[in-house]
XYZ file of C-alpha atoms in Angstrom:
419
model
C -27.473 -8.270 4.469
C -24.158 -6.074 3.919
C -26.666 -2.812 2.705
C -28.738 -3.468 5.817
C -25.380 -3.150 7.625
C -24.301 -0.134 5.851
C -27.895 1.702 6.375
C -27.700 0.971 9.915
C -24.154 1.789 11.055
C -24.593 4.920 8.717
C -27.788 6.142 10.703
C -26.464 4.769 13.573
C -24.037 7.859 14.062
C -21.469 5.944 13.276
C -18.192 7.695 12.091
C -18.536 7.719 7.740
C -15.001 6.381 7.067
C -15.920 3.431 10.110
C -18.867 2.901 8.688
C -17.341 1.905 5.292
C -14.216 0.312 6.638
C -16.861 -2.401 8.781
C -19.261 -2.459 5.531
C -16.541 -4.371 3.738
C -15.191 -6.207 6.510
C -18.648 -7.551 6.461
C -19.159 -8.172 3.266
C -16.146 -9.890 3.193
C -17.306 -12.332 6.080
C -20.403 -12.771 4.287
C -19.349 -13.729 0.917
C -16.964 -16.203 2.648
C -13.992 -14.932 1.123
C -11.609 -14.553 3.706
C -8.925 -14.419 1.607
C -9.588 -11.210 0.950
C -8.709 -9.972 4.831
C -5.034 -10.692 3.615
C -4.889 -7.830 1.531
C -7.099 -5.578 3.890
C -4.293 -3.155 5.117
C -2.539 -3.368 1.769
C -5.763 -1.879 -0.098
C -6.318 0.956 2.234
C -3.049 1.922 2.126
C -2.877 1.835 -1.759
C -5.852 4.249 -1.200
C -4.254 7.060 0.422
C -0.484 6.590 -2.129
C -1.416 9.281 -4.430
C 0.710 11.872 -4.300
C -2.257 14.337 -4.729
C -3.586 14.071 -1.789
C -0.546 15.181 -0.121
C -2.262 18.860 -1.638
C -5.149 18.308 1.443
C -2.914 18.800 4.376
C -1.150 21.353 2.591
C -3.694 23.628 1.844
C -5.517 23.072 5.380
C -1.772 24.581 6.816
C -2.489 27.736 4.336
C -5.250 28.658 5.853
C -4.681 28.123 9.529
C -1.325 29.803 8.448
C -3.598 32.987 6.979
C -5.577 33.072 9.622
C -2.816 33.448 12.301
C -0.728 35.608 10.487
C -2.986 38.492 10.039
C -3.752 37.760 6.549
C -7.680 37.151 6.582
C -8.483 41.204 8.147
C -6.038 42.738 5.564
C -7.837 41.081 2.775
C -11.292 42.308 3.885
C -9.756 45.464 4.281
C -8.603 45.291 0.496
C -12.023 44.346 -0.598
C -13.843 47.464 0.962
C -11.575 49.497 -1.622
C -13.506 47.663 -4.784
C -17.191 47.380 -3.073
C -17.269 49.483 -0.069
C -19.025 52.317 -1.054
C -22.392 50.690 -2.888
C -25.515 50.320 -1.167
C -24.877 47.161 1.208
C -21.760 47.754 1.061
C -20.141 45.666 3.648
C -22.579 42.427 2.388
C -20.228 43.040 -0.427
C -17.390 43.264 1.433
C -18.414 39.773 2.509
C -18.782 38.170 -0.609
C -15.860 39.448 -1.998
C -13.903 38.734 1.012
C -15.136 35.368 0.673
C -13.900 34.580 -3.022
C -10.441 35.955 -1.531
C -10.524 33.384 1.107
C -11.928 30.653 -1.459
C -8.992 30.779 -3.341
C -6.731 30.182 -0.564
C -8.226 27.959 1.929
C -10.690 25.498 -0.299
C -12.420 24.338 2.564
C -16.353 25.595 3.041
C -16.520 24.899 6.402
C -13.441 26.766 7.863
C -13.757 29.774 5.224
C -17.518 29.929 7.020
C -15.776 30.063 10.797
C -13.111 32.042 10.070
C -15.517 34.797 8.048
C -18.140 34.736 10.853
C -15.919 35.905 13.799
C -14.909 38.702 11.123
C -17.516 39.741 9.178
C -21.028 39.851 11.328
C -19.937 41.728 14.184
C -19.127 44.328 11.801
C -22.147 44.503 9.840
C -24.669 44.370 12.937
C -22.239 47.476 13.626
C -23.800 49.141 10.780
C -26.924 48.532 11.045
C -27.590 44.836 9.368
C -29.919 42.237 10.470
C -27.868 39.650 12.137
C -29.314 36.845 10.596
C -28.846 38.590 6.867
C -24.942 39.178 7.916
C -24.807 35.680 9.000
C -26.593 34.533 6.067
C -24.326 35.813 3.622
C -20.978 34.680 5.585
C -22.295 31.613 5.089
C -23.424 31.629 1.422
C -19.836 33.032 0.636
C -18.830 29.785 1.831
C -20.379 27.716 -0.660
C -17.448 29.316 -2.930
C -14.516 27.354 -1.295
C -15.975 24.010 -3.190
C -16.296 25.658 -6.533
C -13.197 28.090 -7.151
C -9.949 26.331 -6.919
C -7.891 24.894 -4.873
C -10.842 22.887 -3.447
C -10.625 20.231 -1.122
C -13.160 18.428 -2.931
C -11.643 19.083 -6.182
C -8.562 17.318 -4.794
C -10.555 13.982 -3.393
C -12.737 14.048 -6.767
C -9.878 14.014 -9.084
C -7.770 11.232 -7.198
C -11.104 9.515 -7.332
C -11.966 10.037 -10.704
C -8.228 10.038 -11.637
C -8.167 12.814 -13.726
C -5.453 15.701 -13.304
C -5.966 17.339 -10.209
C -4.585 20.971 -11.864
C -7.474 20.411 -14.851
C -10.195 20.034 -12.494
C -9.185 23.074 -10.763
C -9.669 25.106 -13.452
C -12.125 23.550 -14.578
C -13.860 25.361 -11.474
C -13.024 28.784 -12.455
C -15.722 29.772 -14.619
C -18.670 28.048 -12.450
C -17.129 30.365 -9.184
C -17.128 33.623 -10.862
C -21.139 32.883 -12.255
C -21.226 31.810 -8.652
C -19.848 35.354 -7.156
C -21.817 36.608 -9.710
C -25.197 35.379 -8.605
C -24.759 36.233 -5.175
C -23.761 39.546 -5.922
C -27.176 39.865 -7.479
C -28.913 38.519 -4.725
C -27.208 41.012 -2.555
C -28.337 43.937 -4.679
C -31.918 42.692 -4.895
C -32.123 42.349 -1.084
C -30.621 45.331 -0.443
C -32.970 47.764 -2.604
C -35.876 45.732 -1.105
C -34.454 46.257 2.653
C -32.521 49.791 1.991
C -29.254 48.427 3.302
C -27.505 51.381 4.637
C -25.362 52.824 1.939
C -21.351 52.331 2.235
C -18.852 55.095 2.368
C -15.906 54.644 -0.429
C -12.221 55.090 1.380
C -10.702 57.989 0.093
C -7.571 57.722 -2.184
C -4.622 57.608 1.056
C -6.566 55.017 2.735
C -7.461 52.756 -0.196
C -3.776 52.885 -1.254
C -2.616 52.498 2.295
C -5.620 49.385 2.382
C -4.198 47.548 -0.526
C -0.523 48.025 0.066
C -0.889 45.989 3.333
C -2.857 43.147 1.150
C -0.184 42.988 -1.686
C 1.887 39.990 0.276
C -1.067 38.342 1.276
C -2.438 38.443 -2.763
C 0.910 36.867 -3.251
C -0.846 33.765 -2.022
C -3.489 32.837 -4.561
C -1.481 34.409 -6.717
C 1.182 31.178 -6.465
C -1.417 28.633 -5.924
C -3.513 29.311 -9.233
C -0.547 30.870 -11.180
C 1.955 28.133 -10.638
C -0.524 25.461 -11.604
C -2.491 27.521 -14.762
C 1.416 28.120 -16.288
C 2.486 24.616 -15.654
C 5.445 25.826 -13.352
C 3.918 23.349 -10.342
C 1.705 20.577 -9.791
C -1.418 21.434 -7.186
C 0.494 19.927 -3.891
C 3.690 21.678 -4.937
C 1.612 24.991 -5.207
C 0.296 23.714 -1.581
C 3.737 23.412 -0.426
C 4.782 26.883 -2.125
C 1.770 29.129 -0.653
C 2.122 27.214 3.237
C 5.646 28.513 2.976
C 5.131 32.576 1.769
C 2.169 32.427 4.085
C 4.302 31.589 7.098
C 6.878 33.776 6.115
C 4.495 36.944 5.393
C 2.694 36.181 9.032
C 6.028 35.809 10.835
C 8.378 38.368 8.569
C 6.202 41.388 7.033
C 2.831 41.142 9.784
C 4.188 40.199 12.312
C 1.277 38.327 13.901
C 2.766 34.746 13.828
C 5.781 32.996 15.717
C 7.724 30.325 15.187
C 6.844 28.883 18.305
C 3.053 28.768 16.902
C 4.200 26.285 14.425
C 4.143 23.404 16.744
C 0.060 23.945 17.187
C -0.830 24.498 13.780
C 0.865 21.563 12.609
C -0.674 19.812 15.438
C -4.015 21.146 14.598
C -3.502 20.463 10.471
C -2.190 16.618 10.967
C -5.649 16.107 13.556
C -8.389 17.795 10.607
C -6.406 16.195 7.562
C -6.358 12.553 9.050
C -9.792 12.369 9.071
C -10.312 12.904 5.551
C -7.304 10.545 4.533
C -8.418 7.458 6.681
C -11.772 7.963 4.807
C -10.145 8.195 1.445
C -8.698 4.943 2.499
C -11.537 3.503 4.102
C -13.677 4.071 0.614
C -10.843 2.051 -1.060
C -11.722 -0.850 0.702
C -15.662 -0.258 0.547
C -14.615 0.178 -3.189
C -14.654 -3.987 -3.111
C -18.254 -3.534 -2.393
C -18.915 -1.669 -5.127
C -17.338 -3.254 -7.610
C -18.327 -7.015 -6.188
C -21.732 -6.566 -6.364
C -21.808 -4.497 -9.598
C -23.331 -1.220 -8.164
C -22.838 0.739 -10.796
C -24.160 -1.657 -13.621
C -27.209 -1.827 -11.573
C -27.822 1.709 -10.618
C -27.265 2.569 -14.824
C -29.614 -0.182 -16.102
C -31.960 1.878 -13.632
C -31.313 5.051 -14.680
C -31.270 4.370 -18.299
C -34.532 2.773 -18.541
C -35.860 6.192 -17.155
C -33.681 8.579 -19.750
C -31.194 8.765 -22.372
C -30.905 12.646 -21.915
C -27.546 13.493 -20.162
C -29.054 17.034 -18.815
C -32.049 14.743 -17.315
C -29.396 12.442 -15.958
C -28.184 15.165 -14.221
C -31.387 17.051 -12.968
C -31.766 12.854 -11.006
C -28.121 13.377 -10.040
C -28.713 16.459 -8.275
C -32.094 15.821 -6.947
C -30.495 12.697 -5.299
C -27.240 14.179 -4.552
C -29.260 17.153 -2.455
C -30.442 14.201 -0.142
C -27.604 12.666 0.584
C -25.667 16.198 1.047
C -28.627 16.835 3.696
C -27.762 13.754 5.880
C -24.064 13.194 5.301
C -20.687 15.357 5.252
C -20.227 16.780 1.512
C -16.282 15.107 1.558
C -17.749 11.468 2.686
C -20.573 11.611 0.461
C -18.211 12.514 -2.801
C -16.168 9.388 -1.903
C -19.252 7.418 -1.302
C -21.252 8.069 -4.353
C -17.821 9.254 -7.281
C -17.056 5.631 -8.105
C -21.145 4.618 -8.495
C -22.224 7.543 -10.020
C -19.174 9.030 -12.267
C -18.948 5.244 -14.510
C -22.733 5.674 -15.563
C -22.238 9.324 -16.365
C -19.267 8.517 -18.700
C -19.875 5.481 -20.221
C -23.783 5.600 -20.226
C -24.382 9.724 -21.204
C -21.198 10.436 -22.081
C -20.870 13.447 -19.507
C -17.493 14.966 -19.343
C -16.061 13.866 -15.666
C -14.917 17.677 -15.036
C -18.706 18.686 -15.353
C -19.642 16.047 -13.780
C -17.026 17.133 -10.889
C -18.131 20.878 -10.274
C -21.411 19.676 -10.406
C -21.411 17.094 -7.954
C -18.992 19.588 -5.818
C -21.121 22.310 -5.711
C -24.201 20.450 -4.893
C -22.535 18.269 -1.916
C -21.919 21.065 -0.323
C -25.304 22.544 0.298
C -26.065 19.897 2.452
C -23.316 22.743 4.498
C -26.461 24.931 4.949
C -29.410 22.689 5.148
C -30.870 20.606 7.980
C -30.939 18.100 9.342
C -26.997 18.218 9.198
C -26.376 21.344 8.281
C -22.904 21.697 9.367
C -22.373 25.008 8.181
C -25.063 26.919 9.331
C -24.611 25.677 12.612
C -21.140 26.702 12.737
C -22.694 30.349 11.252
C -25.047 30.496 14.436
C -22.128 29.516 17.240
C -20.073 32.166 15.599
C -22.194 34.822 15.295
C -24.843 34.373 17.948
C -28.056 34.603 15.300
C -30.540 31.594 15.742
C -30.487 28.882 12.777
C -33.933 29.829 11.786
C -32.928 33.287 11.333
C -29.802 32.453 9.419
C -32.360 30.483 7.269
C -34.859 33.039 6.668
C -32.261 34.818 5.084
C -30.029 32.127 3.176
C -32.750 31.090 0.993
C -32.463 33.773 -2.021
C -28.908 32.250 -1.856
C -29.388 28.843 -2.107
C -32.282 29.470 -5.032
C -29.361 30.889 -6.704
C -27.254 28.093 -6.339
C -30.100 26.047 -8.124
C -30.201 28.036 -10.662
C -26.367 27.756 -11.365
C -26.819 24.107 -11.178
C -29.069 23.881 -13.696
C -26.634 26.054 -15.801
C -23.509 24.182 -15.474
C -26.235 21.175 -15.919
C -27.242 22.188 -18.800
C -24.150 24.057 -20.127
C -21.271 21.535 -20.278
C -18.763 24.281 -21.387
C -19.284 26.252 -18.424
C -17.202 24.220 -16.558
C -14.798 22.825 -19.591
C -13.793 25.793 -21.739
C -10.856 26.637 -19.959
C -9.358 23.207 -20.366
């Protein structure tokens, strides 16, 4: 009965980390171990102890920070210097505008609100298809999951309980071949489509353009620096980069006030809270799991099918691109890590770091692809282009995501030689 409960409060619309919270308050009732309600409050909290996850709120506060303080237009500005002047030159713009924000903000879905409002007015300006500018705002966001600091980096490896600093570089590698493969995409479309052709700033104003982006560099700079030398752990790198970024916004910009603190905060505390009560919630659901010997099951499945890891994985991502469609990625990496990440391990000996990216990157699509589609609908509020438009133009994107899944699929070191 408890999975019938869990299907229907899950379909039912039902808030994710409620819906696991009541799943094991059911199952609980069910199995007529009451005792177990004793230590209810007590397990959730023992859920959300880690200091890692301190690292969530912390980076959330970077980016609203950022975004406030003037920081977001000055590195766009910086990126036309490298990419302006190539044919589609602002779609590159975009892109690499996007891996700046990536490495400071780590969430998909804000990177993909906070790039719309900048990047689409300014490329229907020129001359692009709205649905093509919209498109590739929201591709670029598919790099927040993938190059570090991630959000879902952070819940995988207090999940997985691995070091959260490993898996972050472990993403490196698999967001550059990433960037990479939507730079090509870019090119290819824009030959076929003769994007207009960019103009390269001369020498004053790229100086002038790069100059103003120094402080704001400063930021990724002492998120990935701090943790790749060993001088800070992830949430202390958090801590670190929420600090410069106030102080560049309020003390070199100029854009942000103190007395802008109070709503940010506000506004942080509200977005983080709802990933940390279902971090606790899947604690509890985590009795679930392990009562009824989920992942046993689901292996003695799996390996009567294959004993290839890379097939493993091709089943992996095939299932994970379901549930991505129908569920947020962050509550469906809680939901499936502690079922799926065991049977990778022990039963195919995958290393959990690929295993990680992997599931990371794939999660996320379900960003851009109905019936949620989360993303692309926050692409279409922002930048007034119809979903089926964005669509028409996303999919050259997403094929390349595929084929970098099959890569760091098949390729294990893609996403390990760095550790």
């Amino acid at each position: 009965m408890t999975p019938v409960v869990f299907v229907l409060l899950l379909f039912g619309a039902v808030p994710v980390a409620l819906v696991l919270a009541l799943t094991a308050i059911w199952y609980v009732w069910e199995s007529g171990n009451t005792v177990l309600f004793d230590s209810f409050a007590q397990q959730m909290f023992s859920g959300v102890e880690n200091y890692g996850l301190l690292a969530i709120p912390l980076f959330m506060l970077t980016g609203e920070l950022m975004n406030e303080g003037g920081m977001t237009k000055r590195l766009i500005n910086a990126a036309r210097v490298f990419v302006g002047g190539f044919r589609g030159g602002l779609a590159y713009i975009n892109l690499l505008a996007n891996m700046f924000m990536a490495a400071i903000i780590g969430s998909a879905a804000s990177q993909i609100a906070v790039m719309s409002r900048a990047m689409v007015p300014a490329m229907e300006q020129e001359g692009y298809d709205r649905g093509f500018a919209a498109a590739t705002t929201a591709a670029g966001g598919l790099l927040a999951p993938v190059i570090p600091p991630s959000m879902l980096f952070v819940i995988y490896g207090v999940l997985a309980q691995i070091p959260i600093g490993d898996m972050f570089i472990a993403g490196i590698i698999p967001g550059l071949i990433l960037s990479v493969a939507f730079a090509l995409v870019i090119a290819a479309i824009g030959i076929w489509h003769q994007h207009p052709k960019g103009n390269w700033l001369s020498w004053p104003d790229a100086r002038r353009a790069l100059l103003q982006c120094l402080p704001a560099a400063l930021i990724p700079v002492a998120i990935i620096g701090g943790i790749l030398l060993g001088i800070a752990t992830p949430t202390e790198s958090a801590a670190v980069a929420s600090f410069i970024a106030f102080l560049i916004g309020w003390l070199i910009y100029r854009e942000l006030r103190p007395a802008q603190l109070f709503t940010l905060f506000k506004r942080t505390a509200t977005n983080a809270a709802m990933v940390i009560f279902m971090i606790a919630a899947a604690n509890v659901f985590g009795w679930v799991v392990i009562y009824e010997a989920l992942p046993q099951k689901l292996a003695a499945l799996i390996t009567s099918v294959t004993q290839d890891p890379f097939v493993f994985l091709l089943i992996v991502n095939a299932m994970l691109l379901v549930v991505g469609m129908l569920i947020d990625g962050i509550a469906a990496l809680i939901l499936v890590t502690p079922i799926l990440l065991p049977i990778a391990m022990n039963s195919y000996d995958i290393d959990p770091y690929q295993f990680g990216v992997v599931m990371s990157l794939n999660l996320v699509l379900g960003l851009l692809t109905p019936p949620v589609g989360v993303g692309l609908y926050i692409a279409s509020a922002m930048s007034g282009a119809r979903t089926g438009e964005i669509l028409r133009a996303l999919w050259p994107f997403l094929l390349a995501v595929a084929v970098t899944l099959l890569a760091l699929s098949y390729f294990p070191a893609l996403s390990t030689a760095l550790l």
